[in-house]
Coordinates of N, CA and C in Angstrom, one line a residue:
Chain A
S1 N 1.3 -21.2 -5.1 CA 0.6 -19.8 -4.9 C 1.5 -18.5 -4.9
Q2 N 1.0 -17.6 -5.2 CA 1.7 -16.4 -5.4 C 2.1 -15.9 -4.1
K3 N 3.5 -15.4 -3.8 CA 3.7 -14.8 -2.5 C 4.7 -13.9 -2.8
I4 N 4.8 -13.0 -2.0 CA 5.9 -11.7 -1.7 C 6.5 -11.8 -0.5
E5 N 7.8 -12.0 -0.2 CA 8.2 -12.1 1.0 C 9.3 -11.1 1.1
Q6 N 9.0 -10.3 2.2 CA 9.9 -9.5 2.8 C 10.4 -9.9 4.2
N7 N 11.4 -9.3 4.7 CA 12.1 -10.1 6.1 C 11.2 -9.2 7.3
S8 N 10.5 -9.9 7.8 CA 9.6 -9.6 8.8 C 10.2 -8.9 10.1
E9 N 11.7 -9.3 10.2 CA 12.2 -9.0 11.3 C 12.8 -7.4 11.0
A10 N 12.7 -6.5 12.1 CA 13.2 -5.1 11.9 C 14.7 -5.3 11.5
L11 N 14.9 -4.2 10.8 CA 16.4 -4.1 10.4 C 17.0 -3.0 11.4
N12 N 17.9 -3.2 12.0 CA 18.7 -1.9 12.8 C 20.0 -1.7 12.4
I13 N 20.4 -0.3 11.9 CA 21.6 -0.1 11.3 C 21.9 1.3 12.0
Q14 N 23.1 1.4 12.0 CA 23.8 3.0 12.5 C 23.6 3.7 11.2
E15 N 23.3 5.2 11.7 CA 23.5 6.4 10.9 C 24.9 6.2 10.1
G16 N 24.4 6.5 8.6 CA 25.6 6.6 7.7 C 26.1 5.5 7.0
K17 N 25.4 4.2 7.6 CA 25.7 3.1 6.8 C 24.6 2.9 5.6
T18 N 24.6 1.9 4.8 CA 23.8 1.7 3.8 C 22.9 0.6 4.4
A19 N 21.4 0.7 4.2 CA 20.6 -0.1 4.5 C 20.3 -1.0 3.2
T20 N 20.0 -2.2 3.5 CA 19.6 -2.9 2.2 C 18.4 -4.0 2.8
L21 N 17.4 -3.9 2.0 CA 16.2 -4.6 2.4 C 15.8 -5.6 1.0
T22 N 15.3 -6.5 1.2 CA 15.0 -7.5 0.3 C 13.5 -8.0 0.1
C23 N 13.1 -8.1 -1.3 CA 11.9 -8.4 -1.7 C 11.9 -9.6 -2.3
N24 N 11.4 -11.0 -2.0 CA 11.3 -11.9 -3.0 C 10.0 -12.5 -3.2
Y25 N 9.7 -12.9 -4.5 CA 8.4 -13.1 -4.8 C 8.5 -14.4 -5.7
T26 N 7.4 -15.2 -5.7 CA 7.5 -16.5 -6.3 C 6.1 -16.7 -7.0
N27 N 6.2 -17.4 -8.2 CA 5.0 -17.4 -9.1 C 4.4 -16.1 -9.5
Y28 N 5.2 -15.3 -9.7 CA 5.0 -14.1 -10.4 C 5.8 -13.7 -11.6
S29 N 5.4 -13.0 -12.6 CA 6.2 -12.5 -13.7 C 6.0 -11.1 -13.9
P30 N 6.2 -10.4 -13.0 CA 5.6 -8.9 -12.9 C 6.4 -8.1 -14.1
A31 N 5.9 -7.3 -14.5 CA 6.2 -6.2 -15.7 C 7.1 -5.3 -14.8
Y32 N 6.9 -5.0 -13.6 CA 7.5 -3.9 -12.8 C 7.2 -4.1 -11.5
L33 N 8.1 -3.6 -10.3 CA 8.1 -3.8 -9.0 C 8.2 -2.4 -8.6
Q34 N 7.5 -2.2 -7.6 CA 7.3 -0.9 -6.7 C 7.9 -0.8 -5.2
W35 N 8.5 0.1 -4.7 CA 8.6 0.3 -3.3 C 8.0 1.4 -2.8
Y36 N 7.6 1.4 -1.6 CA 6.6 2.4 -0.9 C 7.4 2.3 0.6
R37 N 7.1 3.5 1.1 CA 7.5 4.0 2.5 C 6.3 4.1 3.3
Q38 N 6.2 3.5 4.5 CA 4.9 3.7 5.4 C 5.6 4.0 6.8
D39 N 5.0 5.4 7.2 CA 5.2 5.7 8.6 C 4.0 5.2 9.4
P40 N 4.2 5.1 10.8 CA 3.3 4.6 11.6 C 1.9 5.7 11.6
G41 N 0.9 5.2 11.5 CA -0.5 6.0 11.5 C -0.7 6.8 10.0
R42 N 0.2 6.5 9.0 CA 0.1 6.9 7.8 C 0.0 6.1 6.8
G43 N -0.6 6.6 5.5 CA -0.6 5.9 4.4 C 0.8 5.6 3.7
P44 N 0.9 4.6 2.9 CA 2.2 4.3 2.1 C 2.4 5.4 1.1
V45 N 3.8 5.7 1.0 CA 4.2 6.8 0.1 C 5.0 6.1 -1.1
F46 N 4.7 6.2 -2.3 CA 5.4 5.7 -3.7 C 6.8 6.4 -3.4
L47 N 7.8 5.3 -3.7 CA 9.5 5.8 -3.7 C 9.8 5.6 -5.3
L48 N 9.9 4.3 -5.4 CA 10.5 4.1 -6.8 C 9.8 2.9 -7.5
L49 N 9.8 3.0 -8.7 CA 9.2 1.9 -9.7 C 10.4 1.3 -10.7
I50 N 10.7 0.1 -10.5 CA 11.7 -0.4 -11.7 C 10.8 -1.4 -12.5
R51 N 11.2 -1.2 -13.8 CA 10.6 -2.2 -14.9 C 11.5 -3.4 -15.1
E52 N 10.8 -4.5 -15.6 CA 11.7 -5.9 -15.6 C 12.8 -5.8 -16.7
N53 N 12.8 -4.6 -17.6 CA 13.8 -4.7 -18.4 C 15.0 -3.7 -17.8
E54 N 14.8 -3.3 -16.5 CA 15.8 -2.4 -16.0 C 16.5 -3.3 -14.9
K55 N 17.8 -3.1 -14.7 CA 18.4 -4.0 -13.6 C 18.7 -3.0 -12.5
E56 N 18.7 -1.5 -12.6 CA 18.8 -0.9 -11.5 C 18.2 0.5 -11.5
K57 N 17.6 1.1 -10.6 CA 17.1 2.5 -10.7 C 17.6 3.2 -9.4
R58 N 17.9 4.4 -9.7 CA 18.4 5.2 -8.6 C 17.6 6.5 -8.5
K59 N 17.3 7.0 -7.3 CA 16.7 8.5 -7.0 C 17.3 8.8 -5.5
E60 N 18.2 9.8 -5.8 CA 19.0 10.5 -4.6 C 19.7 9.2 -3.9
R61 N 19.3 9.1 -2.5 CA 19.9 8.2 -1.7 C 19.4 6.7 -1.9
L62 N 18.6 6.4 -2.8 CA 17.7 5.2 -3.0 C 18.3 4.4 -4.1
K63 N 18.5 3.3 -4.3 CA 18.8 2.3 -5.5 C 18.0 1.0 -5.2
V64 N 17.4 0.8 -6.4 CA 16.5 -0.6 -6.3 C 17.2 -1.3 -7.5
T65 N 17.3 -2.6 -7.3 CA 17.8 -3.7 -8.2 C 16.5 -4.6 -8.3
F66 N 16.7 -4.9 -9.6 CA 15.6 -6.2 -10.1 C 16.1 -7.2 -10.7
D67 N 16.0 -8.2 -10.3 CA 16.8 -9.4 -10.8 C 15.5 -10.5 -11.1
T68 N 15.2 -10.4 -12.3 CA 14.0 -11.5 -12.7 C 14.2 -12.9 -12.7
T69 N 15.6 -13.3 -12.8 CA 16.2 -14.7 -12.8 C 16.0 -15.3 -11.2
L70 N 16.5 -14.2 -10.5 CA 16.4 -14.7 -8.8 C 14.9 -14.4 -8.4
K71 N 14.3 -13.5 -9.0 CA 12.9 -13.2 -8.5 C 13.0 -12.3 -7.1
Q72 N 13.8 -11.4 -7.4 CA 14.2 -10.5 -6.2 C 14.4 -9.1 -6.4
S73 N 14.3 -8.3 -5.6 CA 14.6 -7.0 -5.8 C 15.2 -6.6 -4.3
L74 N 16.1 -5.8 -4.5 CA 16.9 -5.4 -3.4 C 16.6 -3.9 -3.3
F75 N 16.5 -3.2 -2.3 CA 16.3 -1.6 -2.1 C 17.4 -1.3 -1.2
H76 N 18.2 -0.3 -1.6 CA 19.2 0.4 -0.8 C 18.9 1.8 -0.3
I77 N 19.4 2.1 0.7 CA 19.4 3.5 1.3 C 20.8 4.0 1.8
T78 N 21.6 4.7 0.8 CA 22.9 4.8 1.5 C 22.9 6.2 2.3
A79 N 24.0 6.3 2.9 CA 24.3 7.2 3.9 C 22.7 7.5 4.7
S80 N 22.4 6.2 5.5 CA 21.1 6.5 6.1 C 20.9 7.4 7.3
Q81 N 19.9 7.9 7.4 CA 19.6 8.9 8.5 C 18.4 8.4 9.4
P82 N 18.4 8.9 10.7 CA 17.3 8.4 11.6 C 15.9 8.8 10.7
A83 N 15.8 9.9 10.1 CA 14.5 10.0 9.4 C 14.1 9.0 8.3
D84 N 15.0 8.2 8.1 CA 14.7 7.1 7.1 C 14.0 6.1 7.8
S85 N 13.9 6.0 9.1 CA 13.3 5.0 9.9 C 11.9 4.9 9.3
A86 N 11.4 3.6 9.1 CA 10.1 3.5 8.7 C 9.9 2.0 8.3
T87 N 8.7 1.6 7.7 CA 8.6 0.4 7.0 C 8.4 0.5 5.6
Y88 N 9.2 -0.3 5.0 CA 9.3 -0.2 3.5 C 8.7 -1.5 2.9
L89 N 7.7 -1.1 2.0 CA 6.9 -2.1 1.3 C 7.2 -2.4 -0.1
C90 N 7.3 -3.6 -0.7 CA 7.5 -3.8 -2.2 C 6.2 -4.2 -2.7
A91 N 6.0 -4.0 -3.8 CA 4.7 -4.4 -4.5 C 5.0 -4.6 -5.8
V92 N 4.2 -5.8 -6.3 CA 4.5 -6.2 -7.7 C 2.9 -6.2 -8.4
T93 N 3.1 -6.5 -9.7 CA 1.8 -6.7 -10.6 C 1.7 -8.2 -10.5
G94 N 0.5 -8.7 -10.1 CA 0.2 -10.0 -10.2 C -0.9 -10.5 -11.0
G95 N -1.6 -11.5 -10.7 CA -2.5 -11.9 -11.9 C -3.6 -11.1 -11.9
G96 N -4.3 -10.7 -13.1 CA -5.4 -9.6 -13.0 C -4.7 -8.3 -13.1
N97 N -3.4 -8.1 -13.3 CA -2.9 -6.9 -13.1 C -3.2 -6.2 -12.0
K98 N -3.4 -6.9 -11.0 CA -3.5 -6.3 -9.5 C -2.0 -5.8 -9.1
L99 N -2.1 -4.8 -8.2 CA -0.8 -4.6 -7.4 C -0.9 -5.1 -6.1
T100 N 0.1 -6.4 -5.9 CA 0.0 -6.9 -4.5 C 1.3 -6.6 -3.6
F101 N 1.1 -6.2 -2.4 CA 2.0 -5.8 -1.5 C 2.4 -6.9 -0.6
G102 N 3.9 -6.7 -0.4 CA 4.5 -7.5 0.5 C 4.1 -7.1 1.9
T103 N 4.4 -7.7 3.1 CA 4.1 -7.1 4.5 C 5.1 -6.2 5.0
G104 N 6.1 -5.8 4.2 CA 7.0 -4.7 4.8 C 8.1 -5.2 5.5
T105 N 9.3 -4.3 5.8 CA 10.4 -4.6 6.5 C 10.5 -3.2 7.3
Q106 N 10.3 -3.3 8.7 CA 10.9 -2.1 9.6 C 12.2 -1.9 9.6
L107 N 12.6 -0.5 9.3 CA 13.9 -0.1 9.2 C 14.1 0.9 10.4
K108 N 15.1 0.6 11.2 CA 15.3 1.8 12.5 C 16.7 2.0 12.2
V109 N 17.1 3.4 12.0 CA 18.3 4.0 11.9 C 18.8 4.6 13.0
E110 N 19.8 4.0 13.9 CA 20.2 4.6 15.2 C 21.4 5.4 15.0
L111 N 21.3 6.4 16.0 CA 22.5 7.5 16.0 C 23.8 6.9 16.5
Chain B
S1 N 1.0 17.0 -7.1 CA 0.2 15.8 -7.0 C -1.0 16.2 -6.1
A2 N -1.8 15.1 -6.2 CA -3.3 15.3 -5.4 C -3.0 15.3 -4.2
V3 N -4.0 15.9 -3.3 CA -4.0 15.9 -1.9 C -5.3 15.1 -1.4
I4 N -4.9 14.0 -0.8 CA -6.2 13.1 -0.6 C -6.4 13.4 1.1
S5 N -7.6 13.4 1.5 CA -8.0 13.3 2.9 C -8.9 12.2 3.1
Q6 N -9.0 11.7 4.4 CA -10.0 10.7 4.8 C -10.6 11.0 6.0
K7 N -11.9 10.9 6.0 CA -12.6 11.1 7.4 C -13.5 9.7 7.9
P8 N -13.6 9.3 9.2 CA -12.7 9.7 10.2 C -11.2 9.3 10.2
S9 N -10.4 10.0 10.8 CA -9.0 9.4 10.8 C -8.9 8.1 11.9
R10 N -9.7 8.0 12.8 CA -9.8 6.8 13.6 C -11.2 6.8 14.2
D11 N -11.6 5.7 14.6 CA -13.0 5.5 15.4 C -12.9 4.2 16.2
I12 N -13.8 4.2 17.1 CA -13.8 3.0 18.1 C -15.5 2.6 17.8
C13 N -15.7 1.5 17.3 CA -17.1 1.1 17.1 C -17.5 -0.2 17.9
Q14 N -18.6 -0.1 18.1 CA -19.2 -1.5 18.7 C -19.8 -2.4 17.6
R15 N -19.6 -3.8 17.9 CA -19.9 -4.7 16.9 C -21.3 -4.6 16.6
G16 N -21.7 -4.9 15.4 CA -23.1 -4.9 14.8 C -23.3 -3.5 14.2
T17 N -22.5 -2.5 14.4 CA -22.7 -1.3 13.7 C -22.1 -1.1 12.4
S18 N -22.3 0.1 11.9 CA -21.7 0.4 10.6 C -21.0 1.7 10.5
L19 N -20.0 1.9 10.0 CA -19.2 3.1 9.8 C -18.8 3.4 8.2
T20 N -19.1 4.7 8.0 CA -19.0 5.3 6.5 C -17.8 6.0 6.6
I21 N -16.8 5.7 5.7 CA -15.3 6.3 5.8 C -15.5 7.1 4.4
Q22 N -15.1 8.5 4.6 CA -15.1 9.3 3.4 C -13.7 9.5 3.0
C23 N -13.4 9.7 1.6 CA -12.2 9.8 0.9 C -12.4 11.1 0.1
Q24 N -11.8 12.2 0.1 CA -11.9 13.3 -0.6 C -10.3 13.7 -1.2
V25 N -10.6 14.1 -2.7 CA -9.3 14.3 -3.5 C -9.6 15.7 -3.8
D26 N -8.4 16.4 -3.9 CA -8.6 18.0 -4.3 C -8.4 18.0 -6.0
S27 N -8.6 17.0 -6.7 CA -8.5 17.1 -7.8 C -9.4 15.8 -8.6
Q28 N -9.9 16.0 -9.8 CA -10.5 15.1 -10.3 C -9.4 13.8 -10.8
V29 N -10.1 12.5 -10.5 CA -9.2 11.3 -10.7 C -10.2 10.3 -11.3
T30 N -9.3 9.6 -12.1 CA -10.3 8.6 -12.8 C -10.4 7.2 -11.9
M31 N -9.3 6.8 -11.3 CA -9.2 5.6 -10.5 C -8.9 6.0 -9.2
M32 N -9.9 5.4 -8.4 CA -10.1 5.3 -7.0 C -10.0 4.0 -6.3
F33 N -9.4 3.7 -5.4 CA -9.5 2.2 -4.8 C -9.7 2.2 -3.2
W34 N -10.2 1.2 -2.7 CA -10.0 1.1 -1.3 C -9.2 -0.3 -0.9
Y35 N -8.5 -0.1 0.0 CA -7.5 -1.0 0.7 C -7.9 -1.3 2.1
R36 N -7.5 -2.4 2.8 CA -7.4 -2.7 4.0 C -6.1 -3.3 4.2
Q37 N -5.7 -2.8 5.7 CA -4.5 -3.3 6.0 C -4.8 -3.7 7.7
Q38 N -4.6 -4.9 7.6 CA -5.2 -5.5 9.1 C -3.7 -5.5 9.8
P39 N -3.8 -5.6 11.2 CA -2.7 -5.6 12.0 C -1.7 -6.5 11.8
G40 N -0.3 -6.3 11.6 CA 0.9 -7.0 11.0 C 0.5 -7.4 9.7
Q41 N -0.3 -7.2 8.7 CA -0.4 -7.7 7.6 C -0.2 -6.7 6.5
S42 N -0.3 -7.0 5.4 CA -0.1 -6.1 4.1 C -1.3 -5.6 3.8
L43 N -1.2 -4.7 2.6 CA -2.2 -4.0 2.2 C -3.1 -5.1 1.3
T44 N -4.5 -5.0 1.6 CA -5.2 -5.7 0.4 C -6.4 -5.1 0.0
L45 N -6.5 -5.2 -1.4 CA -7.3 -4.5 -2.2 C -8.7 -4.8 -1.8
I46 N -9.6 -4.0 -1.6 CA -11.0 -4.3 -1.3 C -12.0 -4.3 -2.6
A47 N -11.7 -3.1 -3.3 CA -12.5 -2.9 -4.5 C -12.1 -1.5 -5.1
T48 N -12.3 -1.5 -6.4 CA -12.0 -0.4 -7.5 C -13.4 0.5 -7.3
A49 N -13.3 1.7 -6.9 CA -14.5 2.7 -6.9 C -14.6 3.1 -8.2
N50 N -15.7 2.8 -9.0 CA -16.0 3.3 -10.3 C -17.0 4.6 -10.2
Q51 N -16.6 5.5 -11.0 CA -17.5 6.6 -11.0 C -18.7 6.4 -11.7
G52 N -19.9 6.6 -11.2 CA -21.2 6.7 -11.6 C -21.8 4.9 -12.1
S53 N -20.8 4.0 -11.4 CA -21.3 2.7 -11.7 C -20.9 1.7 -10.5
E54 N -21.3 0.7 -10.3 CA -21.0 -0.1 -9.2 C -19.7 -0.5 -9.0
A55 N -19.1 -0.5 -7.9 CA -17.7 -1.0 -7.6 C -17.3 -2.1 -8.0
T56 N -16.1 -2.5 -8.3 CA -15.7 -3.8 -8.7 C -14.9 -4.5 -7.5
Y57 N -15.4 -5.5 -6.9 CA -15.0 -6.1 -5.5 C -14.0 -7.0 -6.1
E58 N -13.0 -7.3 -5.2 CA -11.8 -8.2 -5.2 C -12.3 -9.5 -4.5
S59 N -12.0 -10.6 -4.9 CA -12.4 -12.1 -4.2 C -12.1 -11.8 -2.8
G60 N -13.1 -12.3 -2.1 CA -13.5 -12.3 -0.7 C -14.2 -11.2 0.0
F61 N -14.4 -10.1 -1.1 CA -15.1 -9.0 -0.5 C -16.4 -8.8 -1.2
V62 N -17.5 -8.5 -0.5 CA -18.9 -8.4 -1.1 C -19.3 -7.0 -0.7
I63 N -20.4 -6.7 -1.8 CA -20.9 -5.3 -1.6 C -21.8 -5.3 -0.4
D64 N -22.4 -6.4 0.2 CA -23.3 -6.0 1.2 C -22.5 -5.9 2.7
K65 N -21.2 -6.2 2.8 CA -20.4 -5.9 3.7 C -19.5 -4.7 3.6
F66 N -19.1 -4.4 2.3 CA -18.4 -3.1 1.9 C -18.9 -2.4 0.9
P67 N -20.1 -1.8 1.1 CA -20.9 -1.0 0.1 C -19.9 0.2 -0.2
I68 N -20.0 0.7 -1.4 CA -19.0 1.7 -2.0 C -19.7 2.8 -2.8
S69 N -19.5 4.0 -2.6 CA -20.2 5.0 -3.4 C -19.0 5.9 -4.1
R70 N -19.4 6.4 -5.4 CA -18.4 7.3 -5.9 C -19.2 8.0 -7.0
P71 N -19.9 9.1 -6.2 CA -20.6 10.0 -6.8 C -20.2 10.9 -7.9
N72 N -19.0 11.2 -7.5 CA -18.1 12.0 -8.6 C -16.5 11.8 -9.0
L73 N -15.8 12.5 -9.6 CA -14.3 12.3 -9.7 C -13.4 12.6 -8.5
T74 N -14.1 13.2 -7.5 CA -13.2 13.7 -6.4 C -13.7 13.0 -5.0
F75 N -14.5 12.1 -5.0 CA -15.2 11.8 -3.7 C -15.5 10.4 -3.9
S76 N -15.4 9.6 -2.6 CA -15.8 8.0 -2.4 C -15.9 7.8 -1.1
T77 N -17.0 7.1 -0.8 CA -17.1 6.4 0.6 C -17.0 4.9 0.7
L78 N -16.7 4.4 1.6 CA -16.6 2.8 2.0 C -17.4 2.6 3.3
T79 N -18.5 1.9 3.2 CA -19.0 1.7 4.6 C -18.5 0.2 4.9
V80 N -18.4 0.0 6.2 CA -18.0 -1.3 6.8 C -19.2 -1.5 7.5
S81 N -20.0 -2.7 7.1 CA -21.5 -2.9 7.7 C -21.2 -4.0 8.8
N82 N -22.1 -3.9 9.6 CA -22.5 -5.3 10.5 C -21.1 -5.7 11.0
M83 N -20.4 -4.6 11.6 CA -18.9 -4.9 12.1 C -18.8 -5.8 13.1
S84 N -17.7 -6.6 13.1 CA -17.2 -7.6 13.8 C -15.8 -7.1 14.4
P85 N -15.2 -7.7 15.6 CA -13.8 -7.4 15.8 C -12.9 -7.5 14.7
E86 N -13.3 -8.6 13.8 CA -12.1 -8.9 12.8 C -12.2 -7.9 11.7
D87 N -13.0 -7.0 12.0 CA -13.1 -5.7 10.8 C -12.0 -4.7 11.3
S88 N -11.4 -4.8 12.7 CA -10.5 -3.8 13.2 C -9.5 -3.8 12.2
S89 N -9.0 -2.8 11.7 CA -8.0 -2.4 10.5 C -7.9 -1.1 10.3
I90 N -6.8 -0.9 9.3 CA -6.6 0.5 8.6 C -7.2 0.5 7.3
Y91 N -8.2 1.5 7.1 CA -8.7 1.4 5.7 C -8.2 2.6 5.1
L92 N -7.8 2.4 3.8 CA -7.1 3.4 3.0 C -7.8 3.5 1.7
C93 N -8.0 4.7 1.2 CA -8.3 5.1 -0.2 C -6.9 5.4 -0.9
S94 N -7.0 5.3 -2.2 CA -5.9 5.3 -3.1 C -6.3 6.0 -4.5
L95 N -5.4 6.5 -5.2 CA -5.8 6.9 -6.4 C -4.6 6.2 -7.2
G96 N -5.2 5.8 -8.5 CA -4.1 5.0 -9.4 C -4.0 5.9 -10.6
T97 N -2.9 5.8 -11.2 CA -2.5 6.8 -12.3 C -3.6 6.5 -13.8
S98 N -3.5 5.1 -13.9 CA -4.3 4.4 -14.9 C -4.9 3.4 -14.9
G99 N -4.7 2.5 -13.5 CA -5.2 1.2 -13.2 C -4.7 0.7 -12.0
V100 N -5.3 -0.4 -11.6 CA -5.1 -0.9 -10.3 C -3.5 -1.5 -10.4
Q101 N -2.9 -1.6 -11.4 CA -1.6 -2.1 -11.2 C -0.6 -1.1 -11.2
E102 N -0.9 0.1 -11.3 CA 0.0 1.3 -11.5 C 0.2 1.8 -10.0
T103 N 1.2 2.8 -10.3 CA 1.7 3.4 -8.9 C 0.4 4.0 -8.1
Q104 N 0.4 3.7 -6.8 CA -0.9 4.0 -6.1 C -0.5 5.1 -5.0
Y105 N -1.3 6.1 -4.9 CA -1.0 7.3 -4.0 C -2.1 7.2 -3.0
F106 N -1.7 7.0 -1.8 CA -2.6 6.8 -0.6 C -3.3 8.1 0.2
G107 N -4.4 7.8 0.7 CA -4.8 8.9 1.7 C -4.1 8.4 3.0
P108 N -4.3 9.2 4.1 CA -3.6 8.9 5.5 C -4.3 7.7 6.1
G109 N -5.5 7.1 5.6 CA -6.0 5.9 6.2 C -7.1 6.1 7.5
T110 N -7.8 5.1 7.7 CA -8.8 5.3 8.8 C -8.5 4.2 9.6
R111 N -8.2 4.5 11.0 CA -7.9 3.5 12.0 C -9.0 2.9 12.6
L112 N -9.5 1.9 12.4 CA -10.7 1.4 12.9 C -10.6 0.2 14.0
L113 N -11.3 0.4 15.1 CA -11.2 -0.5 16.3 C -12.6 -0.9 16.6
V114 N -12.8 -2.3 16.3 CA -14.4 -2.8 16.7 C -14.4 -3.7 18.1
L115 N -15.2 -3.1 19.0 CA -15.3 -3.8 20.2 C -16.2 -4.9 20.5

């Protein structure tokens, strides 16, 4: 069956360090993969989209990689700040061209 | 980018009752969708709200339980009918650029608790 797996354990890091979140998927061959940020009590906010023919995408302090062989995407936040604390969701296109979300990883950036 | 609002932002309801959630967008959009996010779970697509025609429901969701209206290109409603505690969830409307597989822009959500 199709699965999207994100680390369910919260990731705690110190301010200024690089946060790396992982998204693994099985039984998908997505044309692209997306990352969203969700704050408590709010709807998810789109951050980045990476296509299958792109290895890496950057936006300010954010970097996403997409390895279709490993079926994995890594999401990096460099020079992390307490304001980056949130839950980060990855999403892939699945069967029927639906967008399917992972359960998200909670990131806590501490002073 | 479009501004999306939802009403109510939260509600506490008794089992067996129904709640209608409104989604308003400040500009005309073609694609609107409704999602559910149960506690500790990810987002699950309920249906695509089609303007001027019946909504398209995903597997596991039926019109009798989740009737949807889309009277125009800026507004949609989702009704959660005959509620049970299992319906306690966050309900989110979203806009898509051109399809359900495309980037989604979400409203703030409606947090529903059914007692």
